[in-house]
Coordinates of C-alpha atoms and ligand atoms in Angstrom, one line a residue:
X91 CA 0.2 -9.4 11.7
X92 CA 0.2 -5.4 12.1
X93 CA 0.0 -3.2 15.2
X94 CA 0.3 0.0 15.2
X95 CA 0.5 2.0 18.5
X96 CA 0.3 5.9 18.9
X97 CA 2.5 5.9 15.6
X98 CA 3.3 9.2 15.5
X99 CA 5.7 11.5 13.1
X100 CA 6.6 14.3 13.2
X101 CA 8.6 16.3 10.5
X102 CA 10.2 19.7 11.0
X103 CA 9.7 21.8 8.4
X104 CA 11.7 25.0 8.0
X105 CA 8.7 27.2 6.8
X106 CA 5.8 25.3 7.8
X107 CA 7.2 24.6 11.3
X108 CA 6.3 21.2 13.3
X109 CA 4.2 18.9 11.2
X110 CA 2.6 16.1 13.1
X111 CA 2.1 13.9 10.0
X112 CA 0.7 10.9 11.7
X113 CA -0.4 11.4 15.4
X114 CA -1.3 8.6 17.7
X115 CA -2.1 6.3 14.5
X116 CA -2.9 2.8 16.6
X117 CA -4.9 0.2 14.6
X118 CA -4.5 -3.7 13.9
X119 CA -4.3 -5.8 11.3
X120 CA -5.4 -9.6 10.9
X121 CA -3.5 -11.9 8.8
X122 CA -4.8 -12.7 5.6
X123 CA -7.0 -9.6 6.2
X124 CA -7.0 -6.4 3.6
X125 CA -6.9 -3.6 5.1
X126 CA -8.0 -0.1 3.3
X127 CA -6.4 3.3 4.7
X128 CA -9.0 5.7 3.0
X129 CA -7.8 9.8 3.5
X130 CA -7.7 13.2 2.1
X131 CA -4.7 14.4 0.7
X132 CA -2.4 15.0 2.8
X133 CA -4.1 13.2 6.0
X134 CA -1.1 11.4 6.4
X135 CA -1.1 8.0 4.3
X136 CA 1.9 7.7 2.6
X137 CA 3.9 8.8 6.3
X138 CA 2.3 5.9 7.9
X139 CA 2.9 3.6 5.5
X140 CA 6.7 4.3 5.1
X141 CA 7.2 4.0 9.1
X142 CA 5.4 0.3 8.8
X143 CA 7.5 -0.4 6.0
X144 CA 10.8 1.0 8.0
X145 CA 11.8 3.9 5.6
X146 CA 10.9 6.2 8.4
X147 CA 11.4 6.0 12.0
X148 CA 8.5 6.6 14.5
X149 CA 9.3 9.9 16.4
X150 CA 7.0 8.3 18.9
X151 CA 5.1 5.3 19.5
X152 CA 5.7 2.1 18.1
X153 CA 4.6 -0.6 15.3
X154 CA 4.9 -4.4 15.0
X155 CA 5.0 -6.7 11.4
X156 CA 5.1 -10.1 11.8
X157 CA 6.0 -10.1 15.3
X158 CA 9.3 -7.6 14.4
X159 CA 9.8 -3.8 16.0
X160 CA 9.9 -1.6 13.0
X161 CA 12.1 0.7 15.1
X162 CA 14.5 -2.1 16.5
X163 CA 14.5 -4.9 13.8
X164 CA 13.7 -3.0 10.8
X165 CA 15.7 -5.9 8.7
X166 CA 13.3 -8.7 9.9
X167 CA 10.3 -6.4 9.2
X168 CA 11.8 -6.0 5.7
X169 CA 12.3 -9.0 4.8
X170 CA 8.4 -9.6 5.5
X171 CA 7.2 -6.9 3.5
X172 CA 6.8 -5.7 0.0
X173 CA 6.3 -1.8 -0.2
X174 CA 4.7 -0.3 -3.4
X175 CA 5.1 3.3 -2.7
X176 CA 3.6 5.6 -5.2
X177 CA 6.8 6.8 -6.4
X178 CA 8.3 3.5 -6.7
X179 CA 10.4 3.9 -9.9
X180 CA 11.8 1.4 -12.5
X181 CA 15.2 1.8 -14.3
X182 CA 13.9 2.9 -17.8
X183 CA 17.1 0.9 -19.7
X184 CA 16.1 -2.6 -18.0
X185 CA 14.1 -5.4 -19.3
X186 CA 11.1 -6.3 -17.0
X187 CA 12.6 -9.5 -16.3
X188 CA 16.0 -7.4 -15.4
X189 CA 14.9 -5.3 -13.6
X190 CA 12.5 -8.2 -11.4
X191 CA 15.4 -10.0 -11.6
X192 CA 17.5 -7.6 -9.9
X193 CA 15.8 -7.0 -6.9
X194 CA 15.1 -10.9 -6.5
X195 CA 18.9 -11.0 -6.0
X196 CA 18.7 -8.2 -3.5
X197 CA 16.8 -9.9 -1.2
X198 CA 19.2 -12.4 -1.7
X199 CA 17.2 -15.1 -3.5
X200 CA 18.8 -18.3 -4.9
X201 CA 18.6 -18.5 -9.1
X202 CA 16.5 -21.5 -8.9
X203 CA 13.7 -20.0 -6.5
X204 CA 14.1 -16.5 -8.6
X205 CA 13.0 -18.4 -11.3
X206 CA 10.4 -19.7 -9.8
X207 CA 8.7 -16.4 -8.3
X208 CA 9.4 -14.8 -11.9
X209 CA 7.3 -17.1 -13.7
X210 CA 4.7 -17.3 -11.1
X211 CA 4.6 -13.3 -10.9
X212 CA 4.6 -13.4 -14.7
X213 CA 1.2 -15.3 -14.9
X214 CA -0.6 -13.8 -11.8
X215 CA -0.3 -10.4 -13.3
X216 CA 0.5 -11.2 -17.0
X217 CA 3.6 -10.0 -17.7
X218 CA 4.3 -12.4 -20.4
X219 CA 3.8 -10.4 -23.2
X220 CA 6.1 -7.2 -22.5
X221 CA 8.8 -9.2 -19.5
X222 CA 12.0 -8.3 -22.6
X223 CA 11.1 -5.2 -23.6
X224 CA 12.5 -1.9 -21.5
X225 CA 10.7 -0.5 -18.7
X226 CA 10.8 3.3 -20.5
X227 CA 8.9 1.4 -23.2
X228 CA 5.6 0.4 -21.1
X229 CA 2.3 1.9 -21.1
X230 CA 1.4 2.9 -17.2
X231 CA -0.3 0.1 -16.5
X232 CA 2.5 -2.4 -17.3
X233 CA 5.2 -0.4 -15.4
X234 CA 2.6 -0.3 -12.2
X235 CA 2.4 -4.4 -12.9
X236 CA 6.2 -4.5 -13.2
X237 CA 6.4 -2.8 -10.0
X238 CA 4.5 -4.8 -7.9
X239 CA 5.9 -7.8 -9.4
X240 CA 9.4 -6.3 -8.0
X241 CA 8.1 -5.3 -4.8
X242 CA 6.4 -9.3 -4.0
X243 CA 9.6 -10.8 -5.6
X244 CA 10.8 -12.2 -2.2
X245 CA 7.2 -13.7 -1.7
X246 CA 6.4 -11.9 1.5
X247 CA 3.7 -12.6 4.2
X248 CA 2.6 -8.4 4.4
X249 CA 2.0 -6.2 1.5
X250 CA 1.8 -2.8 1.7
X251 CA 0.3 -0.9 -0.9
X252 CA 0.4 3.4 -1.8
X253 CA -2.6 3.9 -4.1
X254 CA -1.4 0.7 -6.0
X255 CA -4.3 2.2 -8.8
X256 CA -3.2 5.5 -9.4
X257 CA -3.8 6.5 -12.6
X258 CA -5.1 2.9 -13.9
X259 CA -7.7 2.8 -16.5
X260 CA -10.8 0.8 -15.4
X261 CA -9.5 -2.3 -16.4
X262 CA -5.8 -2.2 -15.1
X263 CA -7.1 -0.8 -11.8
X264 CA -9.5 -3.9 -11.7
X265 CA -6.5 -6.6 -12.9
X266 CA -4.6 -4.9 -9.7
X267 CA -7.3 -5.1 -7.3
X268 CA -8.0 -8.7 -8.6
X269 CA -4.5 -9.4 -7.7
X270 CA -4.5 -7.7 -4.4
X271 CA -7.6 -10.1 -3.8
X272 CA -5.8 -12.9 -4.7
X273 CA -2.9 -12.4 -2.2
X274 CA -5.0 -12.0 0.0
X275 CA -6.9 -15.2 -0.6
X276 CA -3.5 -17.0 -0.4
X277 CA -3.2 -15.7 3.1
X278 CA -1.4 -12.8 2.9
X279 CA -2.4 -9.6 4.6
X280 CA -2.2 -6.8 2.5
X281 CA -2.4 -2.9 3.6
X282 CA -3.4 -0.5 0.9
X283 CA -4.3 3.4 1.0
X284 CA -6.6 4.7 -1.8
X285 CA -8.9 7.4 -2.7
X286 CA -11.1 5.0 -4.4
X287 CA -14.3 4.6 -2.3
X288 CA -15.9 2.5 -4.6
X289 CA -12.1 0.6 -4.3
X290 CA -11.8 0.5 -0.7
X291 CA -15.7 -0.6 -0.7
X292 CA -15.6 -3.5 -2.8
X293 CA -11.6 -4.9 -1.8
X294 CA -11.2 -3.8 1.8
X295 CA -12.2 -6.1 5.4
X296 CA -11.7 -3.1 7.3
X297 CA -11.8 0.3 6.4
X298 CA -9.7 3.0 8.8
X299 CA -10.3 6.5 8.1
X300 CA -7.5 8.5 8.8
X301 CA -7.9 12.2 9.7
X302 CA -5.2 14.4 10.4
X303 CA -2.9 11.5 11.3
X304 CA -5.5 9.9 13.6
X305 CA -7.9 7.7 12.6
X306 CA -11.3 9.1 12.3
X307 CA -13.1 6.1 12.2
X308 CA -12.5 1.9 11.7
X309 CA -15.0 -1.0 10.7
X310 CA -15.8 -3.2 8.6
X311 CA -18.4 -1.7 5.3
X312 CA -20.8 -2.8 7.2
X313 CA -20.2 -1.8 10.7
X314 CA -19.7 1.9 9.1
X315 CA -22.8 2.1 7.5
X316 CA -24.9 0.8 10.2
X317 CA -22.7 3.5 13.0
X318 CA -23.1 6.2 10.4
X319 CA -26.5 5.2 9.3
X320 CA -25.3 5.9 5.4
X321 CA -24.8 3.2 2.7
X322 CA -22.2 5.2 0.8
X323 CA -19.0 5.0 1.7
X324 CA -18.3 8.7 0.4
X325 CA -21.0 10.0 2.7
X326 CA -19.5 7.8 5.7
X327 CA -16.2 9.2 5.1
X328 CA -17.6 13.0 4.9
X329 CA -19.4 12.2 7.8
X330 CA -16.2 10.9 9.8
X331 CA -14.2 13.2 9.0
X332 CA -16.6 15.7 10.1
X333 CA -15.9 17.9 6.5
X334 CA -19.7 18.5 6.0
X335 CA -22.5 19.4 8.7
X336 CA -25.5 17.7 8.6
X337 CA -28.0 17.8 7.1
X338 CA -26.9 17.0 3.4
X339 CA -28.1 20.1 0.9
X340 CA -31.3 18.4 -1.2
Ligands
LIG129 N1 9.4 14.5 4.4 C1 8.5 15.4 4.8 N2 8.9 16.6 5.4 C2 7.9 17.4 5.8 N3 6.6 17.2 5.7 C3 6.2 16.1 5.2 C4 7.1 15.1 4.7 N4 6.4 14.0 4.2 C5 5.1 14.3 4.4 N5 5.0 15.6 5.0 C6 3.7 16.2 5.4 O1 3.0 15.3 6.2 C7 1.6 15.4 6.0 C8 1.0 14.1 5.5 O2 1.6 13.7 4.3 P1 1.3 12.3 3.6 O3 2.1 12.3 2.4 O4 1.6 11.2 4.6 O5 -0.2 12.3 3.2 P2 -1.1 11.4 2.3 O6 -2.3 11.0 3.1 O7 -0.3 10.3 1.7 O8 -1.6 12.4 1.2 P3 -1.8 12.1 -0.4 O9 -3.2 11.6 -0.5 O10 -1.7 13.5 -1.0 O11 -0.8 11.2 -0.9 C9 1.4 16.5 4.9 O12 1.1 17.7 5.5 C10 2.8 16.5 4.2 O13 3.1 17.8 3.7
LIG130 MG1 0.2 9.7 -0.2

């Protein structure tokens, strides 16, 4: 459902110089499969997740989404995808049910089937109780519910998610991951970066590590602990990304 192949980005940066954000980033993902991007700061998430959802263009290399070129039919692969980026914002003097509302007719959905997805989206992640009151009026955890309810208003098959629990409590990071579950139960396949471990370890079917714009390592939990010999995925991903030298400090 997603291919990436030697996705790489580079950004020129006036003081900094050439920055090769994501280099040679090539990885696949199944449909109806969750897959967890797990990095450092800076290790190049965010970058390539905006060139599979088309808001950058690959300087070289290439990606597929449901069968569409993200550098050659970037409409087709929108239409497909829902893109929570971190910084996905909400326009503080709409209703929740404008402001879903309004991107439903966007993507250029018929009033009848915006309906539909409104109310559905309104029970999966229980948006009942706030969907008239302004989006500057929510708590955190209401706006990040909000926004992923406008990013999956056009029902699409690939979801692609920037630390969708960033600054949660415990209990609206859980209600999010629950929902990202459920998606993914209803077939969809679902993308999602995080710092999490504990996260990525209990929502994730594969794990890539990204290091440096590359990935530093890819399996399932499972397969990771039994390469790396470590149960913890913290000590995996130390151990990938080659931060500490063995052996551990007692
Ligand atoms: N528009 C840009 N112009 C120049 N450099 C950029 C740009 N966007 C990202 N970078 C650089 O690319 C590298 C990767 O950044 P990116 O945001 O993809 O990392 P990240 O893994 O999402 O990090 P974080 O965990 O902090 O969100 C960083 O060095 C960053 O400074
Ligand atoms: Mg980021």
């Amino acid at each position: 459902m997603i291919a990436a192949r030697a996705l790489t980005k580079v950004f020129h940066d006036r003081k900094r110089g050439e920055i090769r954000a994501v280099d040679g980033l090539s990885f696949d993902v199944a449909p109806g499969r969750i897959y967890g991007l797990l990095g450092a700061n800076g290790a190049g998430k965010t970058t390539a997740l905006r060139l599979l959802a088309t808001l950058l263009r690959p300087t070289t290399g290439s990606a597929t989404v449901a069968g569409f070129d993200v550098a050659t039919q970037p409409q087709q692969v929108r239409a497909r995808v829902g893109f929570l980026a971190a910084s996905t914002a909400l326009y503080g003097r709409l209703t929740v049910r404008e402001m879903i509302r309004y991107f439903g007719r966007l993507h250029g959905l018929a009033e009848p089937v915006l309906a539909l997805r409104l109310a559905q989206l309104a029970d999966e992640l229980e948006l009942h109780e706030f969907l008239d009151r302004r989006c500057d009026k929510l708590s955190t955890g209401m706006k990040q519910r909000t926004s992923i309810a406008r990013t999956l208003i056009h029902d699409p098959e690939v979801m692609i998610f920037d630390e969708p629990t960033l600054g949660l409590d415990v209990m609206a990071a859980r209600a999010v991951v629950r929902f990202v579950r459920g998606c993914r139960d209803r077939g969809k396949t679902v993308i999602y970066s995080t710092h999490v471990m504990a996260e990525a370890q209990k929502v994730c079917d594969t794990i890539g590590i990204i290091h440096r714009g590359g990935l530093a390592a890819e399996g399932s939990l499972a397969e990771l602990q039994a390469r790396y010999g470590e149960t913890e995925l913290e000590e995996i991903f130390v151990r990938a990304v080659g931060l500490e030298a063995e052996p551990r400090a007692m």
